[in-house]
Short mmCIF file of C-alpha atoms and ligand atoms in Angstrom, two decimals:
data_model
loop_
_atom_site.label_atom_id
_atom_site.label_comp_id
_atom_site.label_asym_id
_atom_site.label_seq_id
_atom_site.Cartn_x
_atom_site.Cartn_y
_atom_site.Cartn_z
CA MET A 7 15.96 -30.16 -9.67
CA ALA A 8 16.76 -26.69 -10.59
CA ASP A 9 14.60 -24.58 -12.26
CA THR A 10 15.13 -24.84 -15.95
CA LEU A 11 13.33 -24.70 -18.98
CA THR A 12 14.67 -27.54 -21.61
CA ILE A 13 14.27 -26.21 -25.09
CA THR A 14 14.83 -28.38 -28.49
CA ASP A 15 15.54 -26.30 -31.35
CA ASN A 16 14.03 -28.40 -34.35
CA ARG A 17 15.61 -26.78 -36.91
CA THR A 18 19.11 -27.90 -35.60
CA GLY A 19 18.32 -30.67 -33.23
CA LYS A 20 20.21 -29.04 -30.24
CA GLN A 21 18.94 -29.06 -26.66
CA TYR A 22 19.51 -25.54 -24.41
CA ASP A 23 18.51 -25.43 -20.78
CA VAL A 24 17.15 -22.28 -19.73
CA PRO A 25 17.12 -20.83 -15.90
CA VAL A 26 13.60 -20.15 -14.76
CA GLU A 27 13.73 -17.33 -11.97
CA ASP A 28 10.75 -16.07 -10.03
CA GLY A 29 8.51 -17.66 -12.94
CA VAL A 30 10.44 -16.01 -15.86
CA ILE A 31 13.22 -16.84 -18.39
CA ARG A 32 15.53 -14.17 -19.55
CA THR A 33 15.19 -13.53 -23.10
CA THR A 34 18.79 -13.09 -23.35
CA ASP A 35 19.28 -16.47 -22.57
CA LEU A 36 17.89 -17.24 -25.77
CA ARG A 37 20.46 -15.80 -28.06
CA GLN A 38 22.63 -18.66 -27.64
CA ILE A 39 19.74 -20.38 -29.85
CA LYS A 40 21.42 -20.06 -33.39
CA SER A 41 20.45 -22.00 -36.53
CA GLY A 42 23.56 -21.41 -37.89
CA PRO A 43 26.98 -19.28 -37.72
CA GLU A 44 25.19 -16.26 -39.39
CA ASP A 45 22.26 -16.33 -36.85
CA PRO A 46 22.30 -13.72 -34.15
CA GLY A 47 20.26 -15.55 -31.95
CA LEU A 48 16.73 -16.21 -31.00
CA MET A 49 14.55 -13.35 -30.14
CA THR A 50 11.06 -12.92 -28.81
CA TYR A 51 8.21 -11.05 -30.77
CA ASP A 52 6.00 -9.42 -27.99
CA PRO A 53 4.20 -6.49 -29.69
CA ALA A 54 2.20 -4.74 -26.79
CA PHE A 55 4.19 -6.20 -24.18
CA MET A 56 1.48 -8.91 -23.73
CA ASN A 57 3.73 -11.47 -22.02
CA THR A 58 6.79 -9.41 -21.24
CA ALA A 59 8.16 -8.25 -17.76
CA SER A 60 10.49 -5.12 -18.35
CA CYS A 61 11.34 -4.68 -14.91
CA ARG A 62 11.32 -5.91 -11.25
CA SER A 63 9.24 -4.01 -8.95
CA ALA A 64 8.26 -3.73 -5.33
CA ILE A 65 5.69 -1.03 -5.48
CA THR A 66 2.34 -2.29 -6.80
CA PHE A 67 0.85 -5.91 -6.69
CA ILE A 68 -2.18 -6.61 -9.07
CA ASP A 69 -3.87 -10.56 -8.99
CA GLY A 70 -6.18 -9.85 -12.34
CA ASP A 71 -8.21 -13.02 -11.88
CA LYS A 72 -8.64 -12.55 -8.01
CA GLY A 73 -9.24 -8.74 -8.35
CA ILE A 74 -6.26 -7.84 -6.07
CA LEU A 75 -4.65 -4.62 -5.74
CA GLU A 76 -1.95 -3.77 -3.33
CA TYR A 77 0.54 -0.72 -2.69
CA ARG A 78 3.58 -1.98 -1.39
CA GLY A 79 1.50 -5.04 0.32
CA TYR A 80 -1.30 -2.94 1.51
CA PRO A 81 -4.82 -3.77 0.16
CA ILE A 82 -6.17 -0.84 -2.06
CA GLU A 83 -9.59 -1.17 0.31
CA GLN A 84 -7.57 -0.52 3.66
CA LEU A 85 -5.88 2.49 1.96
CA ALA A 86 -9.16 3.92 0.71
CA GLU A 87 -10.89 3.49 4.00
CA HIS A 88 -8.25 4.40 6.26
CA SER A 89 -5.54 6.56 4.41
CA SER A 90 -4.96 9.96 2.76
CA TYR A 91 -3.79 10.86 -0.63
CA LEU A 92 -0.52 12.39 0.82
CA GLU A 93 0.14 9.51 2.92
CA THR A 94 -0.31 6.91 0.39
CA ALA A 95 1.91 8.75 -1.70
CA TYR A 96 4.56 8.88 0.87
CA LEU A 97 3.78 5.12 1.01
CA ILE A 98 4.16 4.34 -2.77
CA LEU A 99 7.59 6.40 -2.79
CA ASN A 100 9.34 5.34 0.60
CA GLY A 101 7.99 1.70 0.67
CA GLU A 102 6.68 2.10 4.36
CA LEU A 103 4.10 4.02 5.95
CA PRO A 104 5.10 7.18 7.30
CA THR A 105 5.40 7.50 11.41
CA GLU A 106 3.34 10.46 12.43
CA ALA A 107 6.61 12.63 12.56
CA GLN A 108 7.36 11.74 9.00
CA LEU A 109 3.59 12.43 7.98
CA THR A 110 3.62 15.65 9.31
CA SER A 111 7.20 16.72 7.83
CA TRP A 112 6.05 15.37 4.40
CA THR A 113 2.79 17.03 4.79
CA ALA A 114 4.52 20.34 5.45
CA GLU A 115 7.12 19.93 3.17
CA THR A 116 4.55 19.37 0.29
CA THR A 117 2.94 22.08 1.30
CA GLN A 118 5.34 24.63 1.06
CA HIS A 119 5.92 23.74 -2.71
CA THR A 120 2.42 24.40 -3.92
CA MET A 121 3.36 27.84 -5.46
CA LEU A 122 3.87 28.38 -9.01
CA HIS A 123 6.97 30.50 -10.47
CA GLU A 124 5.46 33.94 -11.95
CA TYR A 125 6.91 32.66 -15.29
CA VAL A 126 5.11 29.49 -15.32
CA LYS A 127 1.97 31.21 -14.92
CA LYS A 128 2.80 33.52 -17.49
CA LEU A 129 3.65 30.63 -19.52
CA MET A 130 0.51 29.04 -18.65
CA GLU A 131 -1.33 32.24 -19.77
CA GLY A 132 0.16 32.00 -23.48
CA PHE A 133 -2.20 29.02 -24.34
CA ARG A 134 -5.20 29.64 -26.33
CA TYR A 135 -8.44 30.61 -24.48
CA ASP A 136 -9.86 27.10 -25.16
CA ALA A 137 -6.57 25.10 -24.90
CA HIS A 138 -7.47 21.52 -23.23
CA PRO A 139 -6.23 21.20 -19.68
CA MET A 140 -4.39 18.18 -20.19
CA GLY A 141 -2.50 19.83 -23.07
CA VAL A 142 -1.44 22.65 -20.94
CA PHE A 143 -0.93 20.33 -18.16
CA LEU A 144 1.67 18.27 -19.91
CA SER A 145 3.19 21.09 -21.43
CA THR A 146 3.67 22.97 -18.38
CA VAL A 147 5.51 19.90 -16.30
CA GLY A 148 7.82 19.67 -19.25
CA ALA A 149 8.36 23.14 -19.22
CA PHE A 150 9.39 22.75 -15.59
CA SER A 151 12.66 21.03 -16.49
CA THR A 152 13.64 24.99 -17.88
CA PHE A 153 12.44 26.40 -14.49
CA TYR A 154 14.58 23.75 -12.33
CA PRO A 155 17.76 22.91 -14.25
CA GLU A 156 19.21 21.12 -11.43
CA ALA A 157 16.70 18.36 -11.97
CA LYS A 158 19.31 16.85 -14.58
CA ASN A 159 21.28 15.70 -11.37
CA ILE A 160 19.01 12.62 -11.12
CA PHE A 161 21.53 10.80 -9.20
CA ASP A 162 22.22 13.46 -6.57
CA GLU A 163 19.78 12.15 -3.88
CA PRO A 164 18.80 15.37 -2.09
CA ALA A 165 18.37 17.16 -5.45
CA ARG A 166 16.32 14.00 -6.27
CA LYS A 167 13.94 14.23 -3.78
CA LYS A 168 13.51 17.88 -3.97
CA GLN A 169 12.04 17.51 -7.72
CA ILE A 170 10.10 14.93 -6.41
CA ARG A 171 8.62 16.79 -3.67
CA ARG A 172 7.98 19.82 -6.21
CA LEU A 173 6.05 17.31 -8.46
CA ILE A 174 3.68 16.06 -5.82
CA ALA A 175 3.04 19.53 -4.60
CA LYS A 176 2.72 21.49 -7.55
CA VAL A 177 0.54 18.95 -10.04
CA PRO A 178 -2.88 20.28 -8.47
CA THR A 179 -1.78 24.09 -8.89
CA ILE A 180 -0.81 23.41 -12.29
CA ALA A 181 -4.07 21.31 -13.01
CA ALA A 182 -6.24 24.02 -11.26
CA TYR A 183 -4.68 26.77 -13.34
CA ALA A 184 -5.20 24.79 -16.44
CA PHE A 185 -8.82 24.78 -15.75
CA ARG A 186 -9.19 28.12 -14.76
CA HIS A 187 -7.52 29.18 -18.06
CA SER A 188 -10.29 27.15 -19.58
CA THR A 189 -12.82 29.04 -18.19
CA GLY A 190 -11.41 32.28 -18.35
CA TRP A 191 -11.30 32.71 -14.65
CA PRO A 192 -8.41 34.46 -12.81
CA TYR A 193 -5.91 31.86 -11.14
CA ASN A 194 -6.17 31.15 -7.33
CA GLN A 195 -3.51 31.10 -5.20
CA PRO A 196 -2.87 27.92 -2.84
CA ASP A 197 -3.74 28.03 0.81
CA ASN A 198 -2.00 25.99 2.84
CA ASP A 199 -4.32 25.68 5.56
CA LEU A 200 -6.41 23.50 3.79
CA SER A 201 -5.85 19.51 2.97
CA PHE A 202 -4.30 18.64 -0.17
CA THR A 203 -7.67 17.85 -1.90
CA GLY A 204 -9.16 20.75 -0.05
CA ASN A 205 -6.67 23.22 -1.46
CA PHE A 206 -7.15 21.81 -4.97
CA LEU A 207 -10.58 22.39 -4.42
CA ASN A 208 -10.03 25.85 -3.70
CA MET A 209 -7.82 26.66 -6.31
CA LEU A 210 -10.69 25.31 -8.52
CA PHE A 211 -13.76 26.74 -7.45
CA ARG A 212 -13.06 29.77 -4.94
CA MET A 213 -14.81 32.66 -6.65
CA THR A 214 -15.11 36.18 -4.56
CA GLU A 215 -15.34 34.56 -1.39
CA LEU A 216 -12.13 35.35 0.77
CA LYS A 217 -11.71 31.71 2.45
CA TYR A 218 -12.64 28.59 0.56
CA LYS A 219 -14.44 25.75 2.71
CA PRO A 220 -14.25 22.65 0.84
CA ASP A 221 -17.36 20.48 1.69
CA PRO A 222 -15.81 17.87 3.58
CA VAL A 223 -17.64 15.15 2.23
CA LEU A 224 -16.40 16.10 -1.50
CA GLU A 225 -12.88 16.75 -0.25
CA ARG A 226 -12.88 13.01 1.15
CA ALA A 227 -14.41 11.57 -2.01
CA LEU A 228 -11.39 13.42 -3.98
CA ASP A 229 -8.81 12.15 -1.73
CA VAL A 230 -10.20 8.58 -1.97
CA LEU A 231 -10.25 8.87 -5.96
CA PHE A 232 -6.71 9.84 -5.38
CA ILE A 233 -5.98 6.94 -3.60
CA LEU A 234 -7.15 5.00 -6.19
CA HIS A 235 -5.43 6.43 -8.66
CA VAL A 236 -1.82 6.53 -7.24
CA ASP A 237 -0.34 3.67 -9.23
CA HIS A 238 -1.18 0.49 -11.36
CA GLU A 239 2.21 -1.15 -12.05
CA GLN A 240 3.44 -1.43 -15.81
CA ASN A 241 0.64 0.58 -17.60
CA CYS A 242 0.97 2.70 -20.72
CA SER A 243 1.73 5.78 -19.07
CA THR A 244 4.20 4.21 -16.32
CA SER A 245 6.06 2.31 -18.92
CA ALA A 246 6.47 5.63 -21.09
CA MET A 247 7.78 7.35 -17.80
CA ARG A 248 10.53 4.25 -17.29
CA GLY A 249 11.32 4.35 -21.29
CA ILE A 250 11.83 8.16 -21.24
CA GLY A 251 13.53 8.20 -17.59
CA SER A 252 15.86 5.24 -18.79
CA SER A 253 18.04 7.98 -20.94
CA HIS A 254 18.52 9.46 -17.82
CA VAL A 255 16.49 12.71 -18.72
CA ASP A 256 15.21 14.66 -15.95
CA PRO A 257 11.85 14.03 -14.36
CA TYR A 258 9.81 16.51 -15.66
CA SER A 259 10.65 15.84 -19.07
CA ALA A 260 9.90 12.12 -18.37
CA MET A 261 6.62 12.90 -16.71
CA ALA A 262 5.70 15.18 -19.66
CA GLY A 263 5.85 12.05 -22.02
CA ALA A 264 4.02 9.87 -19.28
CA ALA A 265 1.09 12.74 -18.89
CA ALA A 266 1.09 12.44 -22.79
CA ALA A 267 0.62 8.69 -22.69
CA LEU A 268 -2.19 9.07 -20.23
CA TYR A 269 -4.30 11.57 -22.63
CA GLY A 270 -4.92 9.03 -25.19
CA PRO A 271 -8.80 7.67 -24.82
CA LEU A 272 -7.58 3.78 -24.41
CA HIS A 273 -5.93 4.93 -20.95
CA GLY A 274 -6.79 8.03 -19.09
CA GLY A 275 -9.81 8.81 -21.47
CA ALA A 276 -12.10 6.19 -21.05
CA ASN A 277 -13.94 7.57 -18.40
CA GLU A 278 -15.18 10.70 -20.64
CA ALA A 279 -15.86 8.07 -23.21
CA VAL A 280 -18.40 6.54 -20.56
CA LEU A 281 -20.04 9.87 -20.06
CA ARG A 282 -20.49 10.06 -23.89
CA MET A 283 -22.02 6.54 -24.18
CA LEU A 284 -24.63 7.21 -21.29
CA ASN A 285 -25.68 10.31 -22.73
CA GLU A 286 -26.17 8.73 -26.14
CA ILE A 287 -28.02 5.63 -24.46
CA GLY A 288 -30.03 8.72 -23.05
CA HIS A 289 -32.73 6.63 -20.89
CA VAL A 290 -32.87 2.87 -19.11
CA ASP A 291 -35.70 1.79 -21.25
CA LYS A 292 -32.90 1.88 -24.30
CA VAL A 293 -30.09 -0.24 -22.52
CA PRO A 294 -31.06 -3.61 -23.56
CA ALA A 295 -31.20 -2.77 -27.19
CA PHE A 296 -27.73 -0.67 -26.97
CA ILE A 297 -26.32 -4.31 -25.33
CA LYS A 298 -27.55 -5.65 -28.15
CA ARG A 299 -25.67 -3.50 -30.37
CA VAL A 300 -22.39 -4.06 -28.08
CA LYS A 301 -22.92 -7.92 -28.45
CA ALA A 302 -23.51 -7.48 -32.48
CA GLY A 303 -19.53 -5.73 -32.32
CA GLU A 304 -21.07 -2.03 -32.90
CA GLY A 305 -19.21 -0.53 -30.60
CA ARG A 306 -18.05 -1.27 -26.95
CA LEU A 307 -19.47 -0.85 -23.51
CA MET A 308 -17.22 1.78 -22.39
CA GLY A 309 -15.80 1.08 -18.73
CA PHE A 310 -15.64 -2.46 -19.11
CA GLY A 311 -13.11 -4.85 -19.35
CA HIS A 312 -9.61 -4.60 -18.52
CA ARG A 313 -6.18 -5.96 -19.93
CA ILE A 314 -5.26 -7.27 -16.51
CA TYR A 315 -8.42 -7.40 -14.05
CA LYS A 316 -10.68 -10.38 -15.32
CA SER A 317 -13.01 -10.16 -12.53
CA TYR A 318 -14.46 -7.04 -10.82
CA ASP A 319 -11.93 -3.98 -10.87
CA PRO A 320 -11.47 -3.65 -6.88
CA ARG A 321 -11.15 0.16 -7.59
CA ALA A 322 -14.63 0.36 -9.53
CA LYS A 323 -16.37 -1.45 -6.21
CA ILE A 324 -14.58 1.54 -3.82
CA ILE A 325 -16.07 4.09 -6.44
CA LYS A 326 -19.26 2.92 -6.35
CA ARG A 327 -19.67 3.51 -2.55
CA THR A 328 -18.02 6.72 -3.14
CA ALA A 329 -20.55 7.97 -5.89
CA ASP A 330 -23.42 6.93 -3.32
CA GLU A 331 -21.87 9.48 -0.79
CA VAL A 332 -20.92 12.24 -3.28
CA PHE A 333 -24.32 11.89 -4.77
CA GLU A 334 -25.85 12.65 -1.09
CA VAL A 335 -24.39 15.95 -1.54
CA THR A 336 -24.63 17.11 -5.39
CA GLY A 337 -28.03 15.15 -6.01
CA LYS A 338 -28.09 11.87 -8.16
CA ASN A 339 -26.64 12.55 -11.54
CA PRO A 340 -29.23 11.71 -14.01
CA LEU A 341 -26.85 9.19 -15.95
CA LEU A 342 -26.41 7.06 -12.73
CA GLU A 343 -29.58 5.32 -13.43
CA ILE A 344 -28.60 4.34 -17.10
CA ALA A 345 -25.17 3.02 -15.91
CA LEU A 346 -26.74 0.73 -12.86
CA GLU A 347 -29.06 -0.50 -15.27
CA LEU A 348 -26.20 -1.58 -17.65
CA GLU A 349 -23.79 -3.17 -15.21
CA ARG A 350 -27.33 -5.16 -13.93
CA ILE A 351 -27.85 -6.39 -17.33
CA ALA A 352 -24.02 -7.08 -18.34
CA LEU A 353 -23.25 -8.91 -15.21
CA GLN A 354 -25.81 -11.55 -16.08
CA ASP A 355 -25.47 -11.60 -20.00
CA ASP A 356 -23.14 -14.67 -21.19
CA TYR A 357 -21.55 -12.26 -23.59
CA PHE A 358 -20.02 -10.29 -20.87
CA VAL A 359 -19.70 -13.19 -18.20
CA SER A 360 -17.60 -15.73 -20.51
CA ARG A 361 -15.43 -12.75 -21.76
CA LYS A 362 -14.79 -12.03 -18.00
CA LEU A 363 -15.85 -8.44 -18.57
CA TYR A 364 -16.61 -6.36 -15.66
CA PRO A 365 -16.82 -2.46 -14.51
CA ASN A 366 -13.38 -0.80 -14.30
CA VAL A 367 -12.11 2.10 -12.69
CA ASP A 368 -13.69 4.35 -15.25
CA PHE A 369 -17.26 3.40 -14.98
CA TYR A 370 -18.17 5.31 -12.27
CA SER A 371 -15.42 8.29 -11.75
CA GLY A 372 -16.71 10.08 -14.68
CA LEU A 373 -20.39 10.19 -13.00
CA ILE A 374 -18.62 11.34 -9.82
CA TYR A 375 -16.32 14.12 -11.55
CA GLN A 376 -19.27 15.36 -13.30
CA ALA A 377 -21.56 15.69 -10.30
CA MET A 378 -18.89 17.48 -8.54
CA LYS A 379 -19.09 20.13 -11.72
CA PHE A 380 -15.78 19.06 -13.48
CA PRO A 381 -15.93 19.41 -16.99
CA VAL A 382 -15.04 16.12 -19.22
CA THR A 383 -11.68 17.93 -20.40
CA MET A 384 -10.55 17.82 -16.66
CA PHE A 385 -11.06 14.04 -16.31
CA PRO A 386 -7.42 13.10 -17.59
CA VAL A 387 -5.83 15.78 -15.40
CA LEU A 388 -7.71 14.66 -12.27
CA PHE A 389 -6.21 11.22 -13.02
CA ALA A 390 -2.54 12.41 -13.53
CA ILE A 391 -2.47 14.49 -10.32
CA PRO A 392 -2.37 11.17 -8.21
CA ARG A 393 -0.39 8.99 -10.66
CA THR A 394 2.08 11.51 -10.20
CA ALA A 395 3.32 9.68 -7.16
CA GLY A 396 3.13 6.26 -9.06
CA TRP A 397 5.05 7.42 -12.07
CA ILE A 398 7.76 9.15 -10.11
CA ALA A 399 8.24 6.10 -7.58
CA GLN A 400 8.59 4.03 -10.90
CA TRP A 401 11.29 6.39 -12.19
CA GLU A 402 13.09 6.38 -9.03
CA GLU A 403 13.14 2.55 -8.88
CA MET A 404 14.26 2.22 -12.26
CA ILE A 405 17.16 4.58 -12.10
CA LEU A 406 18.43 3.17 -8.80
CA ASP A 407 17.92 -0.61 -10.56
CA SER A 408 21.55 -1.94 -11.34
CA GLU A 409 20.02 -4.23 -13.84
CA GLN A 410 18.36 -1.64 -15.86
CA LYS A 411 19.85 0.30 -19.13
CA ILE A 412 18.37 2.61 -21.48
CA SER A 413 15.33 1.31 -22.88
CA ARG A 414 15.68 -0.25 -26.57
CA PRO A 415 13.25 -2.82 -27.93
CA ARG A 416 14.47 -5.15 -30.55
CA GLN A 417 12.56 -5.47 -34.14
CA ILE A 418 11.87 -7.90 -36.81
CA TYR A 419 12.85 -5.96 -40.11
CA THR A 420 10.19 -6.20 -42.53
CA GLY A 421 11.22 -3.65 -45.25
CA SER A 422 13.35 -3.68 -48.55
CA ALA A 423 16.60 -5.97 -48.57
CA ARG A 424 19.96 -3.78 -49.72
CA ARG A 425 19.34 -1.83 -52.79
CA ASP A 426 21.50 0.79 -54.69
CA TYR A 427 20.42 4.68 -54.58
CA VAL A 428 18.94 5.84 -57.81
CA PRO A 429 19.01 9.52 -58.93
CA VAL A 430 15.73 11.28 -59.23
CA ALA A 431 16.32 11.59 -62.91
CA LYS A 432 16.54 8.04 -63.46
CA ARG A 433 13.54 6.85 -61.19
CA SER A 434 10.47 5.84 -62.99
N1 CMC B 803 -17.39 -4.14 -24.43
C1 CMC B 803 -17.81 -5.12 -25.39
N2 CMC B 803 -16.74 -6.13 -25.91
C2 CMC B 803 -15.60 -5.96 -24.90
C3 CMC B 803 -15.07 -4.97 -24.22
C4 CMC B 803 -16.06 -3.93 -23.79
N3 CMC B 803 -15.95 -2.76 -23.25
N4 CMC B 803 -13.98 -5.34 -23.83
C5 CMC B 803 -13.51 -5.96 -24.54
N5 CMC B 803 -14.45 -6.65 -24.86
C6 CMC B 803 -14.49 -8.11 -25.69
C7 CMC B 803 -13.77 -8.04 -27.40
O1 CMC B 803 -14.74 -7.57 -28.32
C8 CMC B 803 -13.35 -9.58 -27.37
O2 CMC B 803 -14.20 -10.36 -27.89
P1 CMC B 803 -13.91 -11.50 -28.84
O3 CMC B 803 -13.20 -12.19 -28.05
O4 CMC B 803 -15.21 -12.02 -29.20
O5 CMC B 803 -13.13 -10.93 -30.34
C9 CMC B 803 -12.77 -9.66 -25.81
O6 CMC B 803 -13.82 -8.96 -25.16
C10 CMC B 803 -11.35 -9.62 -25.42
O7 CMC B 803 -11.12 -8.14 -25.82
P2 CMC B 803 -9.69 -7.63 -25.91
O8 CMC B 803 -9.96 -6.41 -26.94
O9 CMC B 803 -8.53 -8.33 -26.64
O10 CMC B 803 -9.02 -7.04 -24.81
P3 CMC B 803 -7.99 -6.25 -24.08
O11 CMC B 803 -7.38 -6.54 -22.76
O12 CMC B 803 -6.87 -5.77 -25.16
O13 CMC B 803 -8.58 -4.80 -24.07
C11 CMC B 803 -9.70 -2.84 -22.87
C12 CMC B 803 -8.71 -4.15 -22.82
C13 CMC B 803 -9.74 -2.29 -21.67
C14 CMC B 803 -8.99 -2.01 -23.87
C15 CMC B 803 -10.82 -3.26 -23.63
O14 CMC B 803 -11.80 -4.13 -22.52
C16 CMC B 803 -11.96 -1.88 -23.73
O15 CMC B 803 -11.76 -1.26 -24.90
N6 CMC B 803 -12.88 -1.56 -22.71
C17 CMC B 803 -13.37 -0.21 -23.05
C18 CMC B 803 -12.52 0.82 -22.71
C19 CMC B 803 -12.28 1.02 -21.17
O16 CMC B 803 -13.36 0.96 -20.32
N7 CMC B 803 -11.12 1.37 -20.71
C20 CMC B 803 -10.56 1.67 -19.57
C21 CMC B 803 -9.43 0.66 -19.04
S1 CMC B 803 -9.42 0.79 -17.39
C22 CMC B 803 -8.06 2.24 -17.20
C23 CMC B 803 -6.81 1.98 -17.38
O17 CMC B 803 -6.17 1.31 -17.01
O18 CMC B 803 -6.18 2.92 -18.10
#
């Protein structure tokens, strides 16, 4: 028997067969269901897209119940152990792991594009001395469209690929300049002898030394964190990237919008909230009282719970291991003890167990970033650098997908019925 769904409209008694393909029905197939000649047809109502697939995607697979995350079919655990951020970015963007020759030329190409135009630097210098680095980051990405006007030729493959390389290569430079701006230190030029994350650390932290030597453990830890943050299918910022990009605007303008979505505390800002929470708790002895307050509905256990993962977030497991390696170099973050105790208690408590609330990616990442001397304002920027690869891969997949059109949801109108205009003198 064919895969169909039979719907009976109890308003009319009519029956409809709707095809089911890949476990979904097309909502446009419901438009034929009408209660009468005036009815435009049935729609679905799905605020926050809780149960609506907006695209077909071959990039990232998540099984939230089993705690599985795969990029192009490769488990995140294997990539975190064996791959590098640049190789993973190549995989996400091109669908396959690069050959040795491809990796060499991709690394060279992305390294060549790390410098910023002097006018971009001037633009960044114009921000207030205490500007939030994420505000500087997203504004500068948007301004790139004025520096590279050929980026609007989104269907010209060589031009498109050039913007992609530029974005991957330049976001760490923008991020580092935004950080140096907020500290009042001079901007550091990129050093192309270093690895992607080694160079990023150089642009952030080099002071008077002539050659910056990144600590290999911290360099690798940052690379692993970047791999973990590359993509996460149709999350808020990625949906923003696709939604804005569906108007066929250039990728810089679309990505400025995606970065803005990431700036919000419910998305890229959660690890900052975790640190605030740990500071507020202050001591392991106060953990049981804090858990009690959360269970009474007085606030949330930040860094716990996820819309998709209903088991341990696989990224959190890797981050916990990475934290141990980082703390060997930097010394333990004093807040770690509180975090471990929170996790220990929450994982045994029926409130959290029954709601399937487990640590997510943000529970330990803030502790690592803080130990590496990043201010909390840099946390969303650190998320945006690797997510750039995911955003662009999803954007490119969308513009090349013949089924996609300009993004345009429907609504249920709840306002006034038609009424006539009243001149101001006659309004009571
Ligand atoms: N602490 C305590 N209770 C919680 C928490 C939490 N962190 N998260 C969910 N709950 C409870 C919630 O009160 C509700 O209980 P009840 O059924 O009794 O009303 C139940 O669990 C379901 O919660 P929900 O709000 O319907 O779940 P959601 O899928 O809409 O929210 C979430 C997902 C991530 C926004 C939420 O779990 C949360 O606010 N967590 C804390 C913030 C956080 O860590 N965010 C980072 C997310 S991962 C990074 C990213 O992907 O961007």
